[in-house]
Short mmCIF file of C-alpha atoms and ligand atoms in Angstrom, two decimals:
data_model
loop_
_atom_site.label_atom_id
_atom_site.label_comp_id
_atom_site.label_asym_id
_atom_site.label_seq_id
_atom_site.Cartn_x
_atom_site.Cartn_y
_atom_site.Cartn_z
CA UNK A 1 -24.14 29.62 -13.35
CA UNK A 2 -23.86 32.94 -10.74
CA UNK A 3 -22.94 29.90 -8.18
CA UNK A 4 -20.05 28.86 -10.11
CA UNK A 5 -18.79 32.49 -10.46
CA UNK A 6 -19.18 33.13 -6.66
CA UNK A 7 -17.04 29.83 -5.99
CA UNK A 8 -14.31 31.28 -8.95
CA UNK A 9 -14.13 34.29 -7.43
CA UNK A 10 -13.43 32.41 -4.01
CA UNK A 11 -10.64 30.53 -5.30
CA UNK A 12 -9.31 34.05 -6.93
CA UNK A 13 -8.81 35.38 -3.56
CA UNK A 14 -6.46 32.69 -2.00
CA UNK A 15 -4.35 32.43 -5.51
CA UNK A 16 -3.71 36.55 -5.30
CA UNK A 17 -2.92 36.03 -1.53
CA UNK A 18 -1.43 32.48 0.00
CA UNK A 19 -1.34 33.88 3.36
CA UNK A 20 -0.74 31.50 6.58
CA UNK A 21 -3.71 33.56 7.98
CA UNK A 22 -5.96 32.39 5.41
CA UNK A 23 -5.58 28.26 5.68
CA UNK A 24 -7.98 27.77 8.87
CA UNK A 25 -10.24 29.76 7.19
CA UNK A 26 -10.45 28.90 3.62
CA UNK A 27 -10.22 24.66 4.63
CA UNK A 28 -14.26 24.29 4.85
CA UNK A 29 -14.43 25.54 1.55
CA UNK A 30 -11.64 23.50 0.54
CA UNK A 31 -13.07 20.50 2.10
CA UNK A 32 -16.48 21.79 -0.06
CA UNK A 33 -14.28 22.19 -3.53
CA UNK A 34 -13.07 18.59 -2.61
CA UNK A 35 -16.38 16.75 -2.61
CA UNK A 36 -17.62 18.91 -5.74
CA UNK A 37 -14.40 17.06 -7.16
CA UNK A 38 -15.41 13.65 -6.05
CA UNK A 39 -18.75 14.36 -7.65
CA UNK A 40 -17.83 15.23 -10.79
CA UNK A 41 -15.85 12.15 -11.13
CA UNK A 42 -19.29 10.54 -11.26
CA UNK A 43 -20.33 13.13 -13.64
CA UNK A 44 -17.21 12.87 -16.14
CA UNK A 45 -18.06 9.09 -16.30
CA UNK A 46 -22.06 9.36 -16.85
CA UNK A 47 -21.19 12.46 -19.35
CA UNK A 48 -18.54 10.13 -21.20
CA UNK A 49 -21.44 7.33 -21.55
CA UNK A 50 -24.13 9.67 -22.69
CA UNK A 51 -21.27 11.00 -25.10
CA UNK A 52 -20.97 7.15 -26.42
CA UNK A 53 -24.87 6.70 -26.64
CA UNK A 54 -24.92 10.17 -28.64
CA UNK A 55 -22.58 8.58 -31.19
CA UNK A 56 -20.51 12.20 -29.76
CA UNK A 57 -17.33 11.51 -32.49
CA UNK A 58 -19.64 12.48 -35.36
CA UNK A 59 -19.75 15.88 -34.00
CA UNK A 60 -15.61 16.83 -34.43
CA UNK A 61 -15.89 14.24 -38.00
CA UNK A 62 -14.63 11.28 -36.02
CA UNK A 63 -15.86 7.77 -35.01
CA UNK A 64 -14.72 7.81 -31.69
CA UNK A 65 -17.09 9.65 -28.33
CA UNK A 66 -13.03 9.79 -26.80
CA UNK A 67 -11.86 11.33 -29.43
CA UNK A 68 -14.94 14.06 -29.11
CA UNK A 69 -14.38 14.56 -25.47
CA UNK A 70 -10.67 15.39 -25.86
CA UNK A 71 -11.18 17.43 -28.34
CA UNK A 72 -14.07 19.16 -27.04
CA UNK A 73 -13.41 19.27 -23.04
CA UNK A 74 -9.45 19.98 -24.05
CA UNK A 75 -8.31 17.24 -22.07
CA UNK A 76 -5.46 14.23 -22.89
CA UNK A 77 -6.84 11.23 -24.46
CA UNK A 78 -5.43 9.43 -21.77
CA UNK A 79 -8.02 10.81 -19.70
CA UNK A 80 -10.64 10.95 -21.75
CA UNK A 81 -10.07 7.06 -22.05
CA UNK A 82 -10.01 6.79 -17.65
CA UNK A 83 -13.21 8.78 -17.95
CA UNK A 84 -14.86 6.22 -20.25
CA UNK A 85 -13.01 3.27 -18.74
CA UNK A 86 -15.05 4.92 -15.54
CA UNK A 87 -18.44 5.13 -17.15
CA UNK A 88 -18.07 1.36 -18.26
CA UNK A 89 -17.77 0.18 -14.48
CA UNK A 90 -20.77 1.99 -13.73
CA UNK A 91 -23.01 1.50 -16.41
CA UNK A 92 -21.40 -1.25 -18.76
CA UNK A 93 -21.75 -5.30 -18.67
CA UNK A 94 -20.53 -6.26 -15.08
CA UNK A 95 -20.10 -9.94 -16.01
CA UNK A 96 -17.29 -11.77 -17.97
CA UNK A 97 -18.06 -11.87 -21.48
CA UNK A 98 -18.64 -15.44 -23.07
CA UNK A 99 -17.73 -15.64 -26.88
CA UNK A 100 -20.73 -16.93 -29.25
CA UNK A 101 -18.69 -20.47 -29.23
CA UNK A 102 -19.02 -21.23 -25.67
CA UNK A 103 -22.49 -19.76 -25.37
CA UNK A 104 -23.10 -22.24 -27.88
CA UNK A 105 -22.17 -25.13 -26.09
CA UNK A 106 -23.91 -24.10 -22.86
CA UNK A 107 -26.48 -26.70 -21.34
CA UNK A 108 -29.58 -25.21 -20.62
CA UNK A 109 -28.77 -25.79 -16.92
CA UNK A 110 -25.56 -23.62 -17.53
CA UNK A 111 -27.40 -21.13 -19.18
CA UNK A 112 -29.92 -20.62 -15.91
CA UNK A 113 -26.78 -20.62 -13.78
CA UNK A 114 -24.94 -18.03 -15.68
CA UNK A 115 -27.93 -15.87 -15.81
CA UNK A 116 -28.40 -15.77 -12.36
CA UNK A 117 -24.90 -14.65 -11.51
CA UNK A 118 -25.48 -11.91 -13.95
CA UNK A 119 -28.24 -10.53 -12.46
CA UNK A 120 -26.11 -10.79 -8.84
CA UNK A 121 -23.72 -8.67 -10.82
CA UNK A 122 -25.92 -6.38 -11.72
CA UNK A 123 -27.16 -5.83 -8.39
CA UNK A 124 -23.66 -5.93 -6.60
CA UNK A 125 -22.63 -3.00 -9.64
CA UNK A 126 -25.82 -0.79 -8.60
CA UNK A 127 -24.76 -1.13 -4.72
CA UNK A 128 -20.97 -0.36 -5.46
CA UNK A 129 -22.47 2.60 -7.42
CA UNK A 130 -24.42 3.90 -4.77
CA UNK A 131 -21.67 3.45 -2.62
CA UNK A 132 -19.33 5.80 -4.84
CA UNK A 133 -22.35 8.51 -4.97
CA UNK A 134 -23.20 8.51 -1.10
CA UNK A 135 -19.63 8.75 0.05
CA UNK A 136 -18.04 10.70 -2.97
CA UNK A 137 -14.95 8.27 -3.41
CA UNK A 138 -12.82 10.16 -5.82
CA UNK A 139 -11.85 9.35 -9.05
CA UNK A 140 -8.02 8.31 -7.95
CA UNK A 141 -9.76 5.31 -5.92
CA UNK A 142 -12.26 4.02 -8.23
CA UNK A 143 -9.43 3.85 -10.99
CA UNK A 144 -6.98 2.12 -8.30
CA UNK A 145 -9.86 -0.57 -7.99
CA UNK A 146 -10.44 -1.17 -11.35
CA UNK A 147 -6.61 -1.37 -12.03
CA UNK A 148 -6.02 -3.66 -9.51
CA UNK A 149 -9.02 -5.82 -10.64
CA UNK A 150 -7.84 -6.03 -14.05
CA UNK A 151 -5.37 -8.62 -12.59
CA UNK A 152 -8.52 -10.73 -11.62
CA UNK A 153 -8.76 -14.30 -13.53
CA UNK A 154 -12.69 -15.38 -14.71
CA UNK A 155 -14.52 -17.46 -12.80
CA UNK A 156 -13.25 -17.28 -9.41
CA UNK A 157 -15.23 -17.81 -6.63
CA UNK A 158 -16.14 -14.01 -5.91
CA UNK A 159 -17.35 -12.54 -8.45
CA UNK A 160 -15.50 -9.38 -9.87
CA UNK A 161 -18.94 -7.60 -9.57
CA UNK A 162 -18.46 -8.52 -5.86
CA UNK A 163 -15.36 -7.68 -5.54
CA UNK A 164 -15.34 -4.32 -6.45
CA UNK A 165 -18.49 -3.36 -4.04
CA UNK A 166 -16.24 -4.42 -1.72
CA UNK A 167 -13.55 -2.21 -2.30
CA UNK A 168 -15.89 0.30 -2.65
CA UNK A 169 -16.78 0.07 0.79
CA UNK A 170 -12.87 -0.25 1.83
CA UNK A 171 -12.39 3.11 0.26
CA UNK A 172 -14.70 4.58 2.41
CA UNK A 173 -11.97 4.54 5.15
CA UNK A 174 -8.58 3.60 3.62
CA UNK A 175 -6.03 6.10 2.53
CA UNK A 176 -5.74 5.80 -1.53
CA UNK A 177 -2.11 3.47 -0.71
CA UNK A 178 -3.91 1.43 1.86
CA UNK A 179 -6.73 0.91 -0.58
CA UNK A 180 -3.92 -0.85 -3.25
CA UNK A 181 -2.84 -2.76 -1.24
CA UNK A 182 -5.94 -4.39 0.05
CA UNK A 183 -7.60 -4.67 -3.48
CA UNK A 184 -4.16 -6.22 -4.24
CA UNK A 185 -4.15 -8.89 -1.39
CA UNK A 186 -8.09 -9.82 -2.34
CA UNK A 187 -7.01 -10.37 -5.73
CA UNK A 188 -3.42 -12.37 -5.10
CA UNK A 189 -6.01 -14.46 -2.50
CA UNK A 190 -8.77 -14.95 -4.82
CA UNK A 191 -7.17 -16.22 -8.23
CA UNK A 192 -7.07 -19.74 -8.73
CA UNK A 193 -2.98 -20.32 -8.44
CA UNK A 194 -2.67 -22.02 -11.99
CA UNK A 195 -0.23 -19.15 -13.03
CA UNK A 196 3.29 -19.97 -13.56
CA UNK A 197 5.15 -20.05 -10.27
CA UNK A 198 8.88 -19.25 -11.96
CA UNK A 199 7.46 -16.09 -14.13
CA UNK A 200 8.97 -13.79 -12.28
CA UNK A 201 12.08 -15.44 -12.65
CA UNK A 202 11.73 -16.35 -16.37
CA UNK A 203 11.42 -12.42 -16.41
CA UNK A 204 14.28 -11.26 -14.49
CA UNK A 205 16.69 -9.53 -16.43
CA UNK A 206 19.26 -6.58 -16.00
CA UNK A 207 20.43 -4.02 -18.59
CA UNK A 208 22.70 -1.00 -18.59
CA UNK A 209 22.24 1.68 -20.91
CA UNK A 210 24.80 3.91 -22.68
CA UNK A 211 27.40 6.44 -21.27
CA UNK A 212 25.84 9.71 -20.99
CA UNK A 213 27.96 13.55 -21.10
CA UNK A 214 28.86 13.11 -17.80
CA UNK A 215 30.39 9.19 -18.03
CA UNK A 216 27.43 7.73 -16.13
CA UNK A 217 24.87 5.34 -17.39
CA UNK A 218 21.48 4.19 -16.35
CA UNK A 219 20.47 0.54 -15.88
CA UNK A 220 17.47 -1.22 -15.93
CA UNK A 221 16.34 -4.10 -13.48
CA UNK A 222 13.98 -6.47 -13.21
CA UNK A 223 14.49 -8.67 -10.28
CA UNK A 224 12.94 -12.04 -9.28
CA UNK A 225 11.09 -12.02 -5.62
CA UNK A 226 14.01 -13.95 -4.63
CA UNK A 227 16.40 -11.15 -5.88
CA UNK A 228 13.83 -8.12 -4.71
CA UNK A 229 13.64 -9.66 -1.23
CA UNK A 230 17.97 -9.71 -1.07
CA UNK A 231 18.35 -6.72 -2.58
CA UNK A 232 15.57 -4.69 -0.32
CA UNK A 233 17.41 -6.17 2.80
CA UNK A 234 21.15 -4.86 1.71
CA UNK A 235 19.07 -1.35 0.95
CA UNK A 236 17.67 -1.45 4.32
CA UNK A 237 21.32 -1.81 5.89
CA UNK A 238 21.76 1.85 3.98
CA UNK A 239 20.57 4.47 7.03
CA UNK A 240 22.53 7.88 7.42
CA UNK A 241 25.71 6.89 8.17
CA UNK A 242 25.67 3.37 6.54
CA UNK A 243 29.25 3.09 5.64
CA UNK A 244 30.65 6.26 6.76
CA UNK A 245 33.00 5.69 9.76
CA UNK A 246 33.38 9.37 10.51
CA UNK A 247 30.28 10.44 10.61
CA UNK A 248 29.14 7.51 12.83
CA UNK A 249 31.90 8.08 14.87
CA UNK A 250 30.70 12.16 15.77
CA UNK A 251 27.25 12.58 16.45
CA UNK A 252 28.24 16.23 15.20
CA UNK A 253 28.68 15.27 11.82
CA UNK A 254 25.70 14.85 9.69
CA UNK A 255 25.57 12.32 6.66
CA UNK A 256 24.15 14.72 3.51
CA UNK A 257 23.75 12.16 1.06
CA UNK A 258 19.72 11.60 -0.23
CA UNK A 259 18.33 8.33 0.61
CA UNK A 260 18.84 7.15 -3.32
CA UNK A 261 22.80 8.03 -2.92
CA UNK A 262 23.14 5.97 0.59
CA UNK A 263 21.32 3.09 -1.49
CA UNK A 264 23.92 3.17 -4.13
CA UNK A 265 26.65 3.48 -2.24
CA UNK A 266 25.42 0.33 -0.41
CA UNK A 267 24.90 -1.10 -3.54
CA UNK A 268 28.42 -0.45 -5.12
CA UNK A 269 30.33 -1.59 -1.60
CA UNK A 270 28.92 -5.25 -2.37
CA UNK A 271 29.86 -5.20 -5.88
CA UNK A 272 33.35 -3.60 -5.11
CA UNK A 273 33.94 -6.27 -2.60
CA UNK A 274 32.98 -9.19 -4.61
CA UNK A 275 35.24 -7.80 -7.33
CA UNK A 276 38.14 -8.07 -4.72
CA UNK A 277 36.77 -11.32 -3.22
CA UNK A 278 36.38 -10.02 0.01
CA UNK A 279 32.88 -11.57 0.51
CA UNK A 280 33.12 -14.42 3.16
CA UNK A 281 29.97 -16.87 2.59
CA UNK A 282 26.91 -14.96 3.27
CA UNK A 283 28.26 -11.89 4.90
CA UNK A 284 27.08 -8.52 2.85
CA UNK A 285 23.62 -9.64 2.89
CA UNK A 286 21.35 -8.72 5.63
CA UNK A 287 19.00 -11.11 7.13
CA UNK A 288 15.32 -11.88 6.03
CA UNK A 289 12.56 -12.84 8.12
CA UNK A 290 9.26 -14.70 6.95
CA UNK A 291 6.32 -13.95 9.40
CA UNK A 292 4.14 -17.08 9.69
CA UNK A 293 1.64 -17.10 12.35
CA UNK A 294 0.75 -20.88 13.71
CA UNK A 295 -2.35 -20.85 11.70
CA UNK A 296 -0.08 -19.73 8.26
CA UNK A 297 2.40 -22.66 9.44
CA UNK A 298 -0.94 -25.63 9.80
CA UNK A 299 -2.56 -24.27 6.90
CA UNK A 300 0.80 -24.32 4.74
CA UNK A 301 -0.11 -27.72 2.67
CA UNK A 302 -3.45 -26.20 2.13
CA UNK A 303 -3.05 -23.00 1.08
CA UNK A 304 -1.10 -24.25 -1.70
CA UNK A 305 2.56 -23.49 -3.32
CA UNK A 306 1.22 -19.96 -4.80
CA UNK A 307 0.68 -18.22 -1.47
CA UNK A 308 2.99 -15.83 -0.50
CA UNK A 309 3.78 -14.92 3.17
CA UNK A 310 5.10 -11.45 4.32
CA UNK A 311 8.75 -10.89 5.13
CA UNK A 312 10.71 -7.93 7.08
CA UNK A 313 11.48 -6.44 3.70
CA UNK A 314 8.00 -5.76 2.48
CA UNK A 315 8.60 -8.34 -0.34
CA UNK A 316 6.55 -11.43 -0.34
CA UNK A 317 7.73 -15.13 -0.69
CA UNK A 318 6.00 -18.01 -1.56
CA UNK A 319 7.43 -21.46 0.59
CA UNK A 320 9.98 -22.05 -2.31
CA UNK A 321 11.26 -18.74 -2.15
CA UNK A 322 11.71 -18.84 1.46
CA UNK A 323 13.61 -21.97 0.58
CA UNK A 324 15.80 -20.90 -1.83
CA UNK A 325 17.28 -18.17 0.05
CA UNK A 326 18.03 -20.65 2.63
CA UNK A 327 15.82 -19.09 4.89
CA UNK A 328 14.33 -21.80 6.42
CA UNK A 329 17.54 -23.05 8.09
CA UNK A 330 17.00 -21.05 11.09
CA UNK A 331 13.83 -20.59 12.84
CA UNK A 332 12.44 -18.16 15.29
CA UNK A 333 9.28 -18.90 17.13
CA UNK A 334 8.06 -15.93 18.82
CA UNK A 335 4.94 -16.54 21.38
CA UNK A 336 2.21 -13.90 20.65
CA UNK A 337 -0.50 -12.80 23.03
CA UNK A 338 -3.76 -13.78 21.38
CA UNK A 339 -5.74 -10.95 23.38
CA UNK A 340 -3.08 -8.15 21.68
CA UNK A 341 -1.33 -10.17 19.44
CA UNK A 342 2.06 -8.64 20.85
CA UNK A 343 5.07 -10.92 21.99
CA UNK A 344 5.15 -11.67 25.82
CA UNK A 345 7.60 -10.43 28.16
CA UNK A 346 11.76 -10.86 27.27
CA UNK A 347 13.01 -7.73 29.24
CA UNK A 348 16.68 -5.95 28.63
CA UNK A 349 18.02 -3.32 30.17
CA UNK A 350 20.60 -1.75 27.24
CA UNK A 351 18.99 0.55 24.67
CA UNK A 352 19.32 -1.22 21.48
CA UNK A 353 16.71 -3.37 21.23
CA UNK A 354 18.39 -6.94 21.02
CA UNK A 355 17.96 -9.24 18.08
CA UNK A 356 15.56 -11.43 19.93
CA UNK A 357 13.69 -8.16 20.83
CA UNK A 358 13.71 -6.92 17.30
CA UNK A 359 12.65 -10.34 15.92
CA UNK A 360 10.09 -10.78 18.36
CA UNK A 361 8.56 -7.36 17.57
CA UNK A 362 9.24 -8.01 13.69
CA UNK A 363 6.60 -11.48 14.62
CA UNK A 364 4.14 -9.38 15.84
CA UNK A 365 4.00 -6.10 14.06
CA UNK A 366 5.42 -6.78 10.65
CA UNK A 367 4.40 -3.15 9.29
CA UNK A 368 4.82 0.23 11.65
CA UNK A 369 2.50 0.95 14.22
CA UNK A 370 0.97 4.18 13.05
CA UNK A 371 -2.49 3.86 11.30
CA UNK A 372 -2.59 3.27 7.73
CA UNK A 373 0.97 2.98 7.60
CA UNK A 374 2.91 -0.12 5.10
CA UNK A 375 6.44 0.60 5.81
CA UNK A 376 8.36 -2.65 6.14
CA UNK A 377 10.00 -3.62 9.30
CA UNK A 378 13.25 -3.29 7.71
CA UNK A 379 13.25 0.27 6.61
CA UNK A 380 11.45 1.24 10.43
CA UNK A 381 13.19 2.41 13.16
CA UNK A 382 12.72 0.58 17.11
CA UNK A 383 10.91 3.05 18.64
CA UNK A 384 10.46 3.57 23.03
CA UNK A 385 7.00 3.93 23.69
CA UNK A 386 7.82 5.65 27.62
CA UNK A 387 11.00 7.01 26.58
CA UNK A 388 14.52 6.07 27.50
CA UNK A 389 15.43 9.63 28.75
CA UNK A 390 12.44 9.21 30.60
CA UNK A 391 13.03 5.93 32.40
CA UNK A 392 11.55 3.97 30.09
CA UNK A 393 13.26 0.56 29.81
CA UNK A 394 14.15 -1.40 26.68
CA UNK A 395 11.70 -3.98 27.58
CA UNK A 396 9.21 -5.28 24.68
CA UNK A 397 6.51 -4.12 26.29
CA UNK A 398 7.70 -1.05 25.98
CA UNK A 399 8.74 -1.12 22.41
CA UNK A 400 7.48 -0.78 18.80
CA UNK A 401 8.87 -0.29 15.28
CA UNK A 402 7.39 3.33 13.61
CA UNK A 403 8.76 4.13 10.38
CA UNK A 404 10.91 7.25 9.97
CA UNK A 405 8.49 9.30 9.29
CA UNK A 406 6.07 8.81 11.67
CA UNK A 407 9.07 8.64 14.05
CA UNK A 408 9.11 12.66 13.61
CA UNK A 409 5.78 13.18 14.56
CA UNK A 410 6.08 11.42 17.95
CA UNK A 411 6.07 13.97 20.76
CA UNK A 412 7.98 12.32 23.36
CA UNK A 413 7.16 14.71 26.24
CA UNK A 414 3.26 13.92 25.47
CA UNK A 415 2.90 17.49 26.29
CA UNK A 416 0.39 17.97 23.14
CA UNK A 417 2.19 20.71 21.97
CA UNK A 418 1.86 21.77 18.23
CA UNK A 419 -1.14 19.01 18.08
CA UNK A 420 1.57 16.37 18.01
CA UNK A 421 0.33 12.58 19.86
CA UNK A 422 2.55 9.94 20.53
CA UNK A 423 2.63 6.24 20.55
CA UNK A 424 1.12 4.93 23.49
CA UNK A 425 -0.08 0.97 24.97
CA UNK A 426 -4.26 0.86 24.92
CA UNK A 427 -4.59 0.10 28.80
CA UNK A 428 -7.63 -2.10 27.63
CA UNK A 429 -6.50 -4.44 25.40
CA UNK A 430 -2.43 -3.95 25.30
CA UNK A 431 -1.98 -2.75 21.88
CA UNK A 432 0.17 -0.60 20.40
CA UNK A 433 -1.59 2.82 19.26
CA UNK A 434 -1.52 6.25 18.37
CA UNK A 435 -2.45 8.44 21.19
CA UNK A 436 -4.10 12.37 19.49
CA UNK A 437 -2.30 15.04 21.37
CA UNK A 438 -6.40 15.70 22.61
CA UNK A 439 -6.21 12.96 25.01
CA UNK A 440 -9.90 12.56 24.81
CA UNK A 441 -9.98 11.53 21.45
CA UNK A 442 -9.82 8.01 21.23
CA UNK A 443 -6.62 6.24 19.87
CA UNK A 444 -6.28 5.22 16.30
CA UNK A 445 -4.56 1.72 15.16
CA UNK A 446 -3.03 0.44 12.13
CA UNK A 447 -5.83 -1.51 10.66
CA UNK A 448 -4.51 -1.29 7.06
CA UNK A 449 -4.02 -3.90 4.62
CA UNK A 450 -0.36 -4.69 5.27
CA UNK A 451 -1.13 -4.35 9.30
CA UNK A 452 -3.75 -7.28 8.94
CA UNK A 453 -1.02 -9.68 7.86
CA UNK A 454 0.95 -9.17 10.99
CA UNK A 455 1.19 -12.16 13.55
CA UNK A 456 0.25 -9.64 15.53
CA UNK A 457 -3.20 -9.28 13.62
CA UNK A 458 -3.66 -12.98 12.89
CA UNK A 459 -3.06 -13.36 16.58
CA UNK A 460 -5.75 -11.49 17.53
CA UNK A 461 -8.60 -12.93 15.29
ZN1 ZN B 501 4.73 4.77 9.47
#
């Protein structure tokens, strides 16, 4: 226990003293305290089964082992529960349980079937297991992955078993967001698509609460993809500025509202102008674009009603959907390079990007640019890779869409000053990367989950 003392009395020192001196030198240890984290994730779930096997509720009076380990470790139920929930992944039943009435009925030839896909379960648990031990994934991704693969139906053709070893190995190298989302794509892809395609819709529903002290009231929405994708592209319309004519018209002037206010007051423009009728047609409403790649558009019949396909919102839409909105009216094809996967040459010389441009780079890209990053195309910003102050032109080659936020961290002068890179072309294979401010480390691409179902990405397969 003198080890655990010496690392207490580490952590005192940096609580007494947050210096900016002391970050450099205190991150090993940090990095150390991290991993000592991850492992005790194991830990809490192997202490929570030996807690259940020790019948551990009889000690505080109670029938419960969660119960016990609240009590006794001081912690929330709630977590008590995750740490159990935890221990059953690792140690529990990996199959689907059958009840006694259909094991019942089982053929014998059933029965040999089923009990070979348990034992693959089995196995597939142990290597998932390992895989959490060897790499420490933390608790906060091995909860994600079960979460998300509650949502899987029985008997689909991967196992869940399967599934989750998979994941496992995913969260070796995805951020915790990155790791949703792909759990949640293998799980939308895997289910059979028996489910009801107008749930949603039977759900949607919209309620306003009372007037509060200061006249206001909050409401409540629940909107059908149809609605989420239209309302997602008015909110993308709602930059600083959106709306205000004098502070677009002098650069000076800055627009102070939060992002949640500019969203409103996009919001409350529509409904005040449909109160007045001064909505002509479609106007109001910003315009949606489905991504299909040429294989999404020959596999359409096969890949069944259910599927949905990635828009410029972030929102996806199944075919009817897409219909609905009245999407598929117009179409864009936009030719993609299959060795890049970026569109091919349409040059411009002002600097906005042009529709066509935008479109074309909304085909390939579909998500920003910056590794690991989801950010829809709609909330991203067109970004010049050489920049314009720097004679770069406002051709597509020399264009990409980086969200906000990664738009800050781009060091135009590539001058790798305060460690900050920039978004650069890969001279091998023409794609659009981050570039380290160390020029000699290699550069990084957006390879996550909402990347991969970029034309772009599909392209390049
Ligand atoms: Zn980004």
């Amino acid at each position: 226990m003198k080890e655990i003392e010496a690392i207490m009395q580490r952590m005192d020192v940096l609580i007494a003293d947050p210096s900016d001196g002391a970050f450099k030198e205190v991150l090993p240890f940090a990095e150390l305290l991290e991993k000592l984290q991850n492992k005790k994730a194991l830990f809490d779930a192997a202490l929570a089964k030996s807690a259940e096997l020790s019948d551990a509720g009889r000690i505080i009076g109670k029938t419960s082992h969660i119960d016990a380990l609240a009590y006794l470790l001081d912690i929330s139920k709630a977590e008590a529960f995750r740490r159990a929930q935890r221990a059953e992944e690792h140690y529990g039943n990996p199959s689907p349980e059958l009840s006694e009435e259909d094991l019942a009925k089982e053929t014998p030839a059933e029965k040999e079937a089923r009990e070979q896909k348990e034992r693959q379960d089995k196995i597939k648990q142990a290597e998932a297991n390992k895989l959490a031990l060897d790499h420490g994934i933390s608790a906060e991704k091995q909860d994600t992955i079960r979460y998300e693969l509650e949502k899987l139906n029985n008997n689909t053709s991967l196992s869940r078993a399967t599934l989750r070893k998979l994941a496992m190995k995913e969260a070796t190298n995805r951020s915790l967001e990155d790791l949703r989302n792909w759990t949640r794509n293998k799980v939308t892809r895997i289910n059979p698509t028996a489910k009801d395609p107008l749930a949603a819709v039977k759900k949607r529903s919209l309620s306003i609460g009372r007037q509060d002290h200061d006249g206001g009231a909050r409401a409540s929405l629940y909107l059908d993809p149809k609605g989420l994708a239209l309302l997602k592209s008015l909110m993308s319309k709602a930059k600083p500025g959106h709306l205000l004519e004098d502070v677009l018209d002098d650069p000076g002037k800055e627009d102070k509202r939060t992002k949640q206010q500019r969203q409103y007051d996009a919001f409350a423009d529509i409904l005040h102008r449909a109160h007045s009728g001064l909505l002509p047609g479609r106007a109001g409403v910003g315009t949606i674009v489905v991504s299909l790649s040429a294989k999404d558009v020959a596999n359409l019949e096969s890949a069944g009603p259910d599927r949905r396909y990635p828009t410029s919102t972030g929102v996806k839409l199944t075919p009817l959907e897409i219909l609905r909105l009245g999407a598929a009216k117009y179409d864009f094809a936009a030719v993609l390079d299959s060795d890049s996967g970026r569109p091919l040459h349409l040059a411009r010389t002002q600097r906005t990007a042009t529709l066509y441009q935008r479109l074309a780079l909304f085909a390939s890209e579909l998500v920003c640019t910056r590794e690991g990053c989801d950010s829809p195309f709609d909330e991203n910003e067109i970004h010049h890779i050489r920049s314009w102050l720097d004679g770069g032109p406002t051709d597509i080659e020399n264009l990409t869409n980086i969200c906000t936020h990664d738009h800050g961290a781009n060091n135009d002068q590539r001058d790798g000053k305060d460690n900050m890179g920039y978004m650069d072309v890969d001279p091998q294979t023409g794609r659009v990367g981050y570039q380290p401010a160390n020029r000699r480390r290699p550069m990084r691409f957006n390879d996550s989950a909402a990347a991969t179902e970029s034309g772009g990405a599909q392209a390049r397969v």
